[in-house]
Amino acid sequence: MKGNAMNKTHVLMTLGCAIFLLAGCKSEPKKAACIPPKVEMTANAQTKWNSLCVTCHGKNGLGDGPAGKNLDPKPRSFADAEWQKNAKDEEIIAIILKGSKALGKSDGMPPNPDLEGKQADLDSLVKKVRSLGTCK
Protein backbone atom coordinates (compact mmCIF):
# COMPACT_ATOMS: atom_id res chain seq x y z
CA MET A 1 0.00 0.00 0.00
CA LYS A 2 2.84 2.33 0.88
CA GLY A 3 4.50 1.68 -2.50
CA ASN A 4 1.22 2.36 -4.30
CA ALA A 5 0.87 5.77 -2.61
CA MET A 6 4.48 6.63 -3.50
CA ASN A 7 3.88 5.66 -7.14
CA LYS A 8 0.82 7.95 -7.25
CA THR A 9 2.83 10.77 -5.68
CA HIS A 10 5.65 10.22 -8.15
CA VAL A 11 3.22 10.20 -11.11
CA LEU A 12 1.47 13.37 -9.87
CA MET A 13 4.78 15.20 -9.35
CA THR A 14 6.00 14.18 -12.80
CA LEU A 15 2.74 15.27 -14.37
CA GLY A 16 2.85 18.58 -12.47
CA CYS A 17 6.40 19.26 -13.64
CA ALA A 18 5.46 18.46 -17.23
CA ILE A 19 2.49 20.86 -17.10
CA PHE A 20 4.67 23.54 -15.52
CA LEU A 21 7.34 23.14 -18.21
CA LEU A 22 4.84 23.09 -21.07
CA ALA A 23 3.15 26.23 -19.75
CA GLY A 24 6.48 28.04 -20.22
CA CYS A 25 6.72 26.95 -23.85
CA LYS A 26 5.17 29.61 -25.99
CA SER A 27 5.47 29.53 -29.71
CA GLU A 28 6.30 32.80 -31.36
CA PRO A 29 3.32 34.31 -33.14
CA LYS A 30 3.70 33.77 -36.85
CA LYS A 31 4.37 36.97 -38.73
CA ALA A 32 1.90 37.76 -41.44
CA ALA A 33 3.33 37.80 -44.93
CA CYS A 34 4.22 41.30 -46.00
CA ILE A 35 1.88 42.72 -48.57
CA PRO A 36 3.53 45.70 -50.22
CA PRO A 37 1.40 48.75 -50.95
CA LYS A 38 -0.35 48.89 -54.29
CA VAL A 39 1.42 51.06 -56.81
CA GLU A 40 -0.23 52.59 -59.84
CA MET A 41 1.74 51.60 -62.90
CA THR A 42 1.40 52.17 -66.61
CA ALA A 43 -0.21 49.21 -68.40
CA ASN A 44 3.07 48.42 -70.18
CA ALA A 45 5.08 48.51 -66.94
CA GLN A 46 2.51 46.31 -65.18
CA THR A 47 2.69 43.78 -68.02
CA LYS A 48 6.50 43.84 -67.93
CA TRP A 49 6.51 43.39 -64.14
CA ASN A 50 4.06 40.47 -64.22
CA SER A 51 5.57 38.68 -67.22
CA LEU A 52 9.29 39.19 -66.62
CA CYS A 53 10.30 40.73 -63.30
CA VAL A 54 8.19 38.46 -61.11
CA THR A 55 9.72 35.33 -62.63
CA CYS A 56 13.04 36.06 -60.92
CA HIS A 57 12.35 38.70 -58.26
CA GLY A 58 9.06 37.17 -57.06
CA LYS A 59 5.65 38.73 -56.57
CA ASN A 60 6.77 40.68 -53.50
CA GLY A 61 10.28 41.40 -54.80
CA LEU A 62 12.09 39.14 -52.34
CA GLY A 63 14.27 37.51 -55.01
CA ASP A 64 12.31 34.28 -54.68
CA GLY A 65 10.65 33.94 -58.08
CA PRO A 66 10.49 30.49 -59.70
CA ALA A 67 13.13 31.24 -62.37
CA GLY A 68 15.38 32.97 -59.85
CA LYS A 69 15.89 29.79 -57.83
CA ASN A 70 18.31 28.50 -60.46
CA LEU A 71 20.36 31.68 -60.71
CA ASP A 72 23.71 32.28 -59.05
CA PRO A 73 23.89 34.87 -57.67
CA LYS A 74 20.26 34.97 -56.59
CA PRO A 75 18.10 37.86 -57.82
CA ARG A 76 18.08 41.08 -55.84
CA SER A 77 15.65 41.26 -52.94
CA PHE A 78 14.05 44.67 -53.08
CA ALA A 79 13.24 44.32 -49.37
CA ASP A 80 16.94 44.84 -48.58
CA ALA A 81 16.89 48.12 -46.65
CA GLU A 82 20.59 48.79 -47.22
CA TRP A 83 20.21 48.36 -50.98
CA GLN A 84 17.07 50.55 -51.02
CA LYS A 85 18.98 53.26 -49.16
CA ASN A 86 21.99 53.19 -51.48
CA ALA A 87 20.47 52.50 -54.90
CA LYS A 88 19.68 55.57 -56.95
CA ASP A 89 16.63 55.65 -59.21
CA GLU A 90 18.90 56.32 -62.20
CA GLU A 91 20.86 53.14 -61.42
CA ILE A 92 17.66 51.10 -61.25
CA ILE A 93 16.59 52.50 -64.63
CA ALA A 94 20.02 51.76 -66.12
CA ILE A 95 19.94 48.12 -65.00
CA ILE A 96 16.37 47.71 -66.28
CA LEU A 97 17.35 49.10 -69.70
CA LYS A 98 20.86 47.68 -70.12
CA GLY A 99 20.81 44.57 -67.95
CA SER A 100 23.22 43.77 -65.16
CA LYS A 101 26.13 42.51 -67.30
CA ALA A 102 26.42 45.85 -69.12
CA LEU A 103 26.92 47.50 -65.74
CA GLY A 104 29.69 45.14 -64.62
CA LYS A 105 27.49 42.87 -62.56
CA SER A 106 26.32 39.28 -63.06
CA ASP A 107 24.55 38.39 -66.28
CA GLY A 108 21.33 37.36 -64.47
CA MET A 109 19.31 40.49 -65.26
CA PRO A 110 18.53 40.73 -68.97
CA PRO A 111 18.33 44.08 -70.77
CA ASN A 112 14.98 45.61 -71.75
CA PRO A 113 15.79 47.84 -74.73
CA ASP A 114 12.09 47.96 -75.62
CA LEU A 115 11.66 50.37 -72.70
CA GLU A 116 14.16 52.88 -74.13
CA GLY A 117 12.50 56.31 -74.27
CA LYS A 118 9.46 55.14 -72.28
CA GLN A 119 10.08 57.23 -69.18
CA ALA A 120 6.59 56.75 -67.72
CA ASP A 121 7.05 52.96 -67.82
CA LEU A 122 10.52 53.19 -66.30
CA ASP A 123 9.28 55.51 -63.55
CA SER A 124 6.45 53.06 -62.83
CA LEU A 125 8.89 50.18 -62.47
CA VAL A 126 11.11 52.22 -60.16
CA LYS A 127 8.06 53.09 -58.02
CA LYS A 128 7.18 49.41 -57.86
CA VAL A 129 10.73 48.45 -56.82
CA ARG A 130 10.75 51.18 -54.16
CA SER A 131 7.38 50.06 -52.78
CA LEU A 132 8.79 46.57 -52.24
CA GLY A 133 11.32 48.03 -49.82
CA THR A 134 8.56 48.04 -47.22
CA CYS A 135 8.72 44.21 -46.88
CA LYS A 136 11.33 42.81 -44.55
XYZ file of N, CA and C in Angstrom:
408
model
N 0.819 -1.180 0.000
C 0.000 0.000 0.000
C 0.871 1.254 0.000
N 1.934 1.185 0.803
C 2.836 2.325 0.881
C 3.476 2.589 -0.475
N 3.878 1.546 -1.182
C 4.499 1.679 -2.499
C 3.519 2.248 -3.513
N 2.238 1.873 -3.387
C 1.218 2.357 -4.304
C 1.017 3.863 -4.137
N 1.033 4.341 -2.905
C 0.873 5.768 -2.614
C 2.073 6.542 -3.136
N 3.266 5.960 -3.010
C 4.479 6.626 -3.501
C 4.451 6.709 -5.028
N 3.974 5.633 -5.674
C 3.875 5.664 -7.138
C 2.925 6.758 -7.595
N 1.781 6.902 -6.898
C 0.823 7.949 -7.251
C 1.445 9.329 -7.062
N 2.168 9.495 -5.962
C 2.828 10.769 -5.684
C 3.856 11.066 -6.767
N 4.616 10.062 -7.129
C 5.646 10.222 -8.154
C 5.005 10.604 -9.503
N 3.931 9.926 -9.860
C 3.224 10.203 -11.111
C 2.664 11.621 -11.095
N 2.052 12.026 -9.965
C 1.474 13.372 -9.868
C 2.550 14.451 -9.946
N 3.680 14.210 -9.304
C 4.777 15.195 -9.350
C 5.335 15.305 -10.769
N 5.497 14.175 -11.429
C 6.004 14.182 -12.803
C 5.038 14.916 -13.719
N 3.769 14.619 -13.569
C 2.740 15.272 -14.367
C 2.726 16.777 -14.104
N 2.828 17.156 -12.844
C 2.849 18.577 -12.474
C 4.030 19.299 -13.084
N 5.209 18.660 -13.043
C 6.401 19.264 -13.639
C 6.230 19.420 -15.152
N 5.659 18.404 -15.781
C 5.457 18.465 -17.228
C 4.517 19.611 -17.592
N 3.443 19.766 -16.847
C 2.492 20.860 -17.103
C 3.172 22.203 -16.883
N 3.949 22.304 -15.823
C 4.672 23.538 -15.524
C 5.633 23.887 -16.665
N 6.381 22.892 -17.137
C 7.340 23.136 -18.215
C 6.647 23.500 -19.521
N 5.565 22.803 -19.824
C 4.840 23.095 -21.066
C 4.189 24.468 -21.033
N 3.770 24.903 -19.872
C 3.154 26.228 -19.753
C 4.154 27.320 -20.127
N 5.437 27.062 -19.889
C 6.477 28.037 -20.217
C 6.837 28.044 -21.690
N 6.420 27.030 -22.415
C 6.725 26.954 -23.847
C 5.670 27.722 -24.622
N 6.073 28.819 -25.164
C 5.169 29.608 -25.988
C 5.765 29.669 -27.379
N 4.962 29.391 -28.349
C 5.466 29.527 -29.712
C 5.344 30.999 -30.098
N 6.316 31.428 -30.881
C 6.302 32.804 -31.359
C 5.113 32.981 -32.295
N 4.418 34.102 -32.197
C 3.324 34.313 -33.138
C 3.894 34.403 -34.548
N 3.232 33.769 -35.469
C 3.695 33.767 -36.846
C 3.453 35.137 -37.466
N 4.505 35.673 -38.069
C 4.373 36.970 -38.731
C 3.549 36.808 -39.996
N 2.701 37.770 -40.218
C 1.904 37.759 -41.443
C 2.821 38.088 -42.615
N 2.547 37.502 -43.740
C 3.333 37.802 -44.935
C 3.174 39.284 -45.263
N 4.259 39.885 -45.655
C 4.224 41.299 -46.005
C 3.508 41.478 -47.335
N 2.573 42.360 -47.339
C 1.883 42.716 -48.574
C 2.260 44.157 -48.883
N 3.100 44.339 -49.901
C 3.532 45.696 -50.225
C 2.356 46.562 -50.665
N 2.487 47.861 -50.518
C 1.395 48.746 -50.946
C 1.189 48.659 -52.453
N -0.047 48.873 -52.857
C -0.350 48.887 -54.294
C 0.275 50.133 -54.902
N 0.799 49.952 -56.098
C 1.422 51.058 -56.812
C 0.751 51.169 -58.167
N 0.334 52.378 -58.499
C -0.231 52.591 -59.836
C 0.907 52.565 -60.835
N 0.715 51.749 -61.873
C 1.744 51.597 -62.903
C 1.095 51.771 -64.274
N 1.901 52.148 -65.238
C 1.397 52.167 -66.606
C 1.064 50.726 -66.993
N 0.193 50.563 -67.960
C -0.205 49.213 -68.396
C 1.009 48.428 -68.893
N 1.877 49.090 -69.643
C 3.068 48.421 -70.176
C 4.009 47.991 -69.055
N 4.208 48.854 -68.076
C 5.081 48.511 -66.942
C 4.483 47.368 -66.126
N 3.176 47.383 -65.927
C 2.514 46.307 -65.179
C 2.680 44.975 -65.904
N 2.512 44.994 -67.216
C 2.690 43.778 -68.016
C 4.128 43.282 -67.913
N 5.069 44.196 -68.018
C 6.502 43.842 -67.925
C 6.796 43.247 -66.544
N 6.285 43.883 -65.502
C 6.505 43.386 -64.137
C 5.966 41.962 -63.996
N 4.712 41.772 -64.404
C 4.058 40.466 -64.224
C 4.649 39.370 -65.098
N 5.100 39.716 -66.302
C 5.575 38.680 -67.222
C 7.071 38.402 -67.103
N 7.840 39.386 -66.684
C 9.293 39.190 -66.620
C 9.868 39.325 -65.211
N 9.649 40.444 -64.587
C 10.301 40.731 -63.302
C 9.950 39.704 -62.227
N 8.671 39.373 -62.145
C 8.188 38.456 -61.109
C 8.832 37.077 -61.236
N 9.173 36.672 -62.458
C 9.723 35.327 -62.632
C 11.011 35.133 -61.848
N 11.787 36.169 -61.686
C 13.035 36.061 -60.921
C 12.940 36.720 -59.540
N 12.383 37.941 -59.512
C 12.353 38.700 -58.257
C 11.205 38.290 -57.343
N 10.205 37.598 -57.859
C 9.063 37.168 -57.056
C 8.003 38.250 -56.961
N 6.804 37.827 -56.638
C 5.646 38.730 -56.570
C 5.878 39.906 -55.625
N 6.512 39.633 -54.485
C 6.767 40.683 -53.504
C 8.210 41.180 -53.533
N 8.937 40.853 -54.608
C 10.279 41.396 -54.801
C 11.329 40.884 -53.847
N 11.143 39.679 -53.318
C 12.093 39.142 -52.344
C 13.218 38.327 -52.992
N 13.244 38.284 -54.318
C 14.274 37.509 -55.013
C 13.965 36.024 -55.013
N 12.695 35.684 -54.835
C 12.308 34.284 -54.682
C 11.381 33.785 -55.787
N 11.482 34.381 -56.957
C 10.652 33.944 -58.077
C 11.068 32.566 -58.567
N 10.196 31.863 -59.278
C 10.493 30.493 -59.698
C 11.740 30.377 -60.591
N 11.950 31.300 -61.502
C 13.130 31.236 -62.370
C 14.393 31.659 -61.621
N 14.241 32.485 -60.611
C 15.384 32.969 -59.851
C 16.048 31.916 -58.983
N 15.338 30.849 -58.698
C 15.886 29.790 -57.832
C 17.102 29.127 -58.453
N 17.201 29.151 -59.775
C 18.314 28.505 -60.463
C 19.460 29.454 -60.782
N 19.322 30.704 -60.392
C 20.363 31.683 -60.710
C 21.401 31.768 -59.593
N 22.629 32.054 -60.003
C 23.715 32.278 -59.053
C 24.536 33.440 -59.592
N 24.514 34.581 -58.964
C 23.887 34.870 -57.673
C 22.364 34.973 -57.796
N 21.718 34.871 -56.658
C 20.257 34.967 -56.589
C 19.826 36.384 -56.971
N 18.607 36.522 -57.473
C 18.104 37.859 -57.824
C 18.054 38.779 -56.604
N 18.142 40.040 -56.877
C 18.084 41.076 -55.843
C 16.776 40.982 -55.074
N 16.854 41.097 -53.764
C 15.653 41.258 -52.940
C 15.453 42.752 -52.756
N 14.326 43.242 -53.210
C 14.047 44.667 -53.081
C 13.657 45.047 -51.657
N 13.533 44.058 -50.780
C 13.244 44.318 -49.372
C 14.514 44.670 -48.592
N 15.658 44.552 -49.226
C 16.943 44.840 -48.580
C 17.044 46.344 -48.309
N 16.909 46.705 -47.048
C 16.886 48.121 -46.653
C 18.177 48.842 -47.034
N 19.305 48.174 -46.880
C 20.592 48.790 -47.217
C 20.663 49.092 -48.715
N 20.218 48.134 -49.537
C 20.207 48.358 -50.980
C 19.246 49.491 -51.331
N 18.057 49.483 -50.743
C 17.071 50.547 -51.021
C 17.654 51.920 -50.692
N 18.403 51.986 -49.592
C 18.977 53.264 -49.164
C 20.060 53.743 -50.135
N 20.841 52.812 -50.656
C 21.991 53.189 -51.477
C 21.721 53.260 -52.974
N 20.745 52.522 -53.459
C 20.471 52.499 -54.899
C 19.796 53.797 -55.331
N 20.286 54.356 -56.391
C 19.681 55.571 -56.949
C 18.689 55.163 -58.037
N 17.645 55.950 -58.198
C 16.635 55.653 -59.213
C 17.263 55.519 -60.601
N 18.244 56.360 -60.894
C 18.904 56.318 -62.199
C 19.618 54.987 -62.403
N 20.187 54.434 -61.337
C 20.864 53.137 -61.424
C 19.857 52.014 -61.678
N 18.700 52.110 -61.041
C 17.657 51.104 -61.248
C 17.196 51.145 -62.702
N 16.994 52.347 -63.227
C 16.588 52.500 -64.625
C 17.656 51.945 -65.557
N 18.917 52.236 -65.266
C 20.015 51.756 -66.120
C 20.057 50.230 -66.156
N 19.878 49.588 -65.017
C 19.937 48.121 -64.995
C 18.711 47.518 -65.676
N 17.567 48.185 -65.572
C 16.369 47.710 -66.278
C 16.614 47.785 -67.788
N 17.142 48.901 -68.258
C 17.353 49.099 -69.698
C 18.498 48.264 -70.264
N 19.638 48.273 -69.566
C 20.858 47.685 -70.121
C 21.143 46.260 -69.631
N 20.499 45.863 -68.540
C 20.814 44.565 -67.950
C 22.009 44.676 -67.026
N 22.177 43.696 -66.178
C 23.224 43.769 -65.159
C 24.628 43.600 -65.732
N 24.788 42.772 -66.746
C 26.127 42.514 -67.299
C 26.742 43.784 -67.879
N 25.927 44.608 -68.531
C 26.417 45.854 -69.124
C 26.917 46.831 -68.068
N 26.493 46.610 -66.834
C 26.915 47.501 -65.744
C 27.972 46.840 -64.850
N 28.599 45.790 -65.356
C 29.688 45.144 -64.625
C 29.234 44.219 -63.509
N 28.001 43.784 -63.580
C 27.486 42.874 -62.560
C 27.276 41.495 -63.194
N 26.587 40.603 -62.504
C 26.322 39.280 -63.059
C 25.476 39.401 -64.328
N 25.348 38.323 -65.054
C 24.547 38.386 -66.277
C 23.118 37.893 -66.056
N 22.662 37.862 -64.793
C 21.333 37.363 -64.472
C 20.188 38.256 -64.907
N 20.391 39.547 -64.901
C 19.314 40.487 -65.260
C 19.438 40.846 -66.731
N 18.459 40.430 -67.539
C 18.531 40.732 -68.972
C 18.187 42.197 -69.261
N 18.681 42.714 -70.383
C 18.332 44.084 -70.771
C 16.901 44.159 -71.299
N 16.342 45.340 -71.241
C 14.983 45.606 -71.747
C 15.022 46.818 -72.667
N 15.667 46.687 -73.835
C 15.793 47.837 -74.733
C 14.453 48.346 -75.252
N 13.417 47.526 -75.181
C 12.086 47.958 -75.625
C 11.521 49.072 -74.755
N 12.117 49.293 -73.594
C 11.656 50.369 -72.702
C 12.405 51.680 -72.931
N 13.387 51.670 -73.824
C 14.163 52.878 -74.129
C 13.216 53.984 -74.571
N 13.330 55.159 -73.939
C 12.498 56.307 -74.273
C 11.098 56.279 -73.672
N 10.791 55.255 -72.901
C 9.462 55.141 -72.276
C 9.582 55.479 -70.785
N 9.798 56.766 -70.538
C 10.085 57.235 -69.183
C 8.963 56.913 -68.192
N 7.710 57.033 -68.627
C 6.589 56.746 -67.717
C 6.614 55.277 -67.268
N 6.949 54.376 -68.178
C 7.051 52.958 -67.821
C 8.216 52.719 -66.861
N 9.344 53.339 -67.164
C 10.521 53.186 -66.297
C 10.255 53.749 -64.903
N 9.618 54.921 -64.862
C 9.284 55.514 -63.555
C 8.325 54.610 -62.775
N 7.378 53.987 -63.477
C 6.450 53.062 -62.826
C 7.183 51.867 -62.226
N 8.126 51.327 -62.975
C 8.892 50.177 -62.471
C 9.746 50.558 -61.265
N 10.325 51.746 -61.308
C 11.110 52.224 -60.160
C 10.202 52.384 -58.933
N 9.017 52.961 -59.133
C 8.059 53.095 -58.021
C 7.707 51.731 -57.436
N 7.507 50.754 -58.301
C 7.184 49.406 -57.855
C 8.335 48.832 -57.028
N 9.547 48.945 -57.529
C 10.731 48.447 -56.819
C 10.854 49.139 -55.460
N 10.647 50.432 -55.433
C 10.747 51.180 -54.163
C 9.660 50.748 -53.180
N 8.471 50.468 -53.675
C 7.375 50.058 -52.777
C 7.680 48.718 -52.108
N 8.467 47.892 -52.777
C 8.792 46.575 -52.237
C 9.818 46.650 -51.112
N 10.392 47.825 -50.925
C 11.323 48.034 -49.817
C 10.623 48.068 -48.471
N 9.307 48.030 -48.482
C 8.559 48.044 -47.220
C 8.467 46.652 -46.609
N 8.752 45.593 -47.389
C 8.720 44.214 -46.880
C 10.078 43.853 -46.311
N 10.072 43.212 -45.187
C 11.335 42.809 -44.548
C 11.416 41.316 -44.455
